[in-house]
PDB file of C-alpha atoms in Angstrom:
ATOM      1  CA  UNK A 231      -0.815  21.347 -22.461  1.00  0.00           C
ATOM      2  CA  UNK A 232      -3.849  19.607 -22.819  1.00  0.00           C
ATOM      3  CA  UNK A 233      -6.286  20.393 -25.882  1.00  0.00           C
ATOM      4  CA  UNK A 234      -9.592  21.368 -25.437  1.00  0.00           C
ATOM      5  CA  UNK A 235     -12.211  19.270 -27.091  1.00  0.00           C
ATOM      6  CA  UNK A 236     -15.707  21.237 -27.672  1.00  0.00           C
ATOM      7  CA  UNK A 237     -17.346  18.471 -29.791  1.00  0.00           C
ATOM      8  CA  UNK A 238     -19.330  16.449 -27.403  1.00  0.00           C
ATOM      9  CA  UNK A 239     -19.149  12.817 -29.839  1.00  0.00           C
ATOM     10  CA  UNK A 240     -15.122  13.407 -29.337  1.00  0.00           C
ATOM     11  CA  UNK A 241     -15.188  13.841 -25.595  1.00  0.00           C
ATOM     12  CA  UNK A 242     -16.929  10.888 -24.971  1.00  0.00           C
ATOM     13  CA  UNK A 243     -14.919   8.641 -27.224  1.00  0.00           C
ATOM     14  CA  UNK A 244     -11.839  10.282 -25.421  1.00  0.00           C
ATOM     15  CA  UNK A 245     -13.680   9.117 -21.871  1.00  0.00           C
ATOM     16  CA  UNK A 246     -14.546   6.212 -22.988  1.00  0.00           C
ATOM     17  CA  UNK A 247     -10.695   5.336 -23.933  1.00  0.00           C
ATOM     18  CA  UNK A 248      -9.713   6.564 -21.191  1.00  0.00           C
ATOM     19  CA  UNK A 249     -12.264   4.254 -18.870  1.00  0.00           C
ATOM     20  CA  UNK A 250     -11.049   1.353 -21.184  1.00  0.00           C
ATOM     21  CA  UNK A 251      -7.313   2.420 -20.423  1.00  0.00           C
ATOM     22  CA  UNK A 252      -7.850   2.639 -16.770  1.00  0.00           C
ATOM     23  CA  UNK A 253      -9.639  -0.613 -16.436  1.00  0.00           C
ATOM     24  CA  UNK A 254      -6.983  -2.742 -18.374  1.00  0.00           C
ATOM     25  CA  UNK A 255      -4.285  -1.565 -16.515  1.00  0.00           C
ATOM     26  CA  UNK A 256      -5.490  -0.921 -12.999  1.00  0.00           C
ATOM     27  CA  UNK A 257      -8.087  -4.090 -12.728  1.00  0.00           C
ATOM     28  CA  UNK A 258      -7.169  -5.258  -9.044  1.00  0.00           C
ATOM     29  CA  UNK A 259      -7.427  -1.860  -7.570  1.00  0.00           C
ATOM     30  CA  UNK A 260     -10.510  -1.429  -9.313  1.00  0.00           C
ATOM     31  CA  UNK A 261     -11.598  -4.481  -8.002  1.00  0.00           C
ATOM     32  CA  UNK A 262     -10.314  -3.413  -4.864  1.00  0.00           C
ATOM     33  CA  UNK A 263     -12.108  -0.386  -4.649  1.00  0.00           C
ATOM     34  CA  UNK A 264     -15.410  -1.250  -5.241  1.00  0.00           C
ATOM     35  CA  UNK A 265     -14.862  -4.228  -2.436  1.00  0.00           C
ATOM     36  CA  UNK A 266     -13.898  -1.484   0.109  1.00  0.00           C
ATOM     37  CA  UNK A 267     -16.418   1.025  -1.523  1.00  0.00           C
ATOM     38  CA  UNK A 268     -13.631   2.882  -1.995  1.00  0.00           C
ATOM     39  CA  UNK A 269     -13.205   3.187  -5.812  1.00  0.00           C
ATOM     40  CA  UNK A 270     -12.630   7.181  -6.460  1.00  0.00           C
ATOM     41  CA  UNK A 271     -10.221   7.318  -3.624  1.00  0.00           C
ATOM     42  CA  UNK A 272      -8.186   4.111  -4.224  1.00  0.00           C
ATOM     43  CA  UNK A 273      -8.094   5.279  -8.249  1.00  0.00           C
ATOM     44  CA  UNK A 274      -8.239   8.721  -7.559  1.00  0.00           C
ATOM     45  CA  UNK A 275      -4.146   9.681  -8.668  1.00  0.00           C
ATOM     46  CA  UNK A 276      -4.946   7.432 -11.666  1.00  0.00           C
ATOM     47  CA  UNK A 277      -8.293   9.187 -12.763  1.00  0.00           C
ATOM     48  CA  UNK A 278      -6.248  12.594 -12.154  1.00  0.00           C
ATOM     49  CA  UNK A 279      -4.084  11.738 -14.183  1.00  0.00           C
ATOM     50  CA  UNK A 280      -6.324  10.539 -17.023  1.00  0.00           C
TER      51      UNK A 280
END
């Protein structure tokens, strides 16, 4: 189970890896997505799953 994190500096360094993590592994979707205008529902099983 996840662990909740209630200190606001931590949660954005968590999103922020997370943002970095999606974008170095899922870079032609991405790039997919935002030529469609599709982004959150081409990435959205990889955002869910964070």
């Amino acid at each position: 189970m996840a662990t909740l994190i209630d200190n606001p500096k931590r949660a954005r360094q968590l999103a922020r890896a997370i943002a970095s993590d999606l974008t170095l592994y899922h870079e032609p979707k991405i790039l997919e997505g935002i030529a469609n205008d599709s982004l959150f529902e081409a990435m959205a099983a990889e955002i869910k799953e964070g």
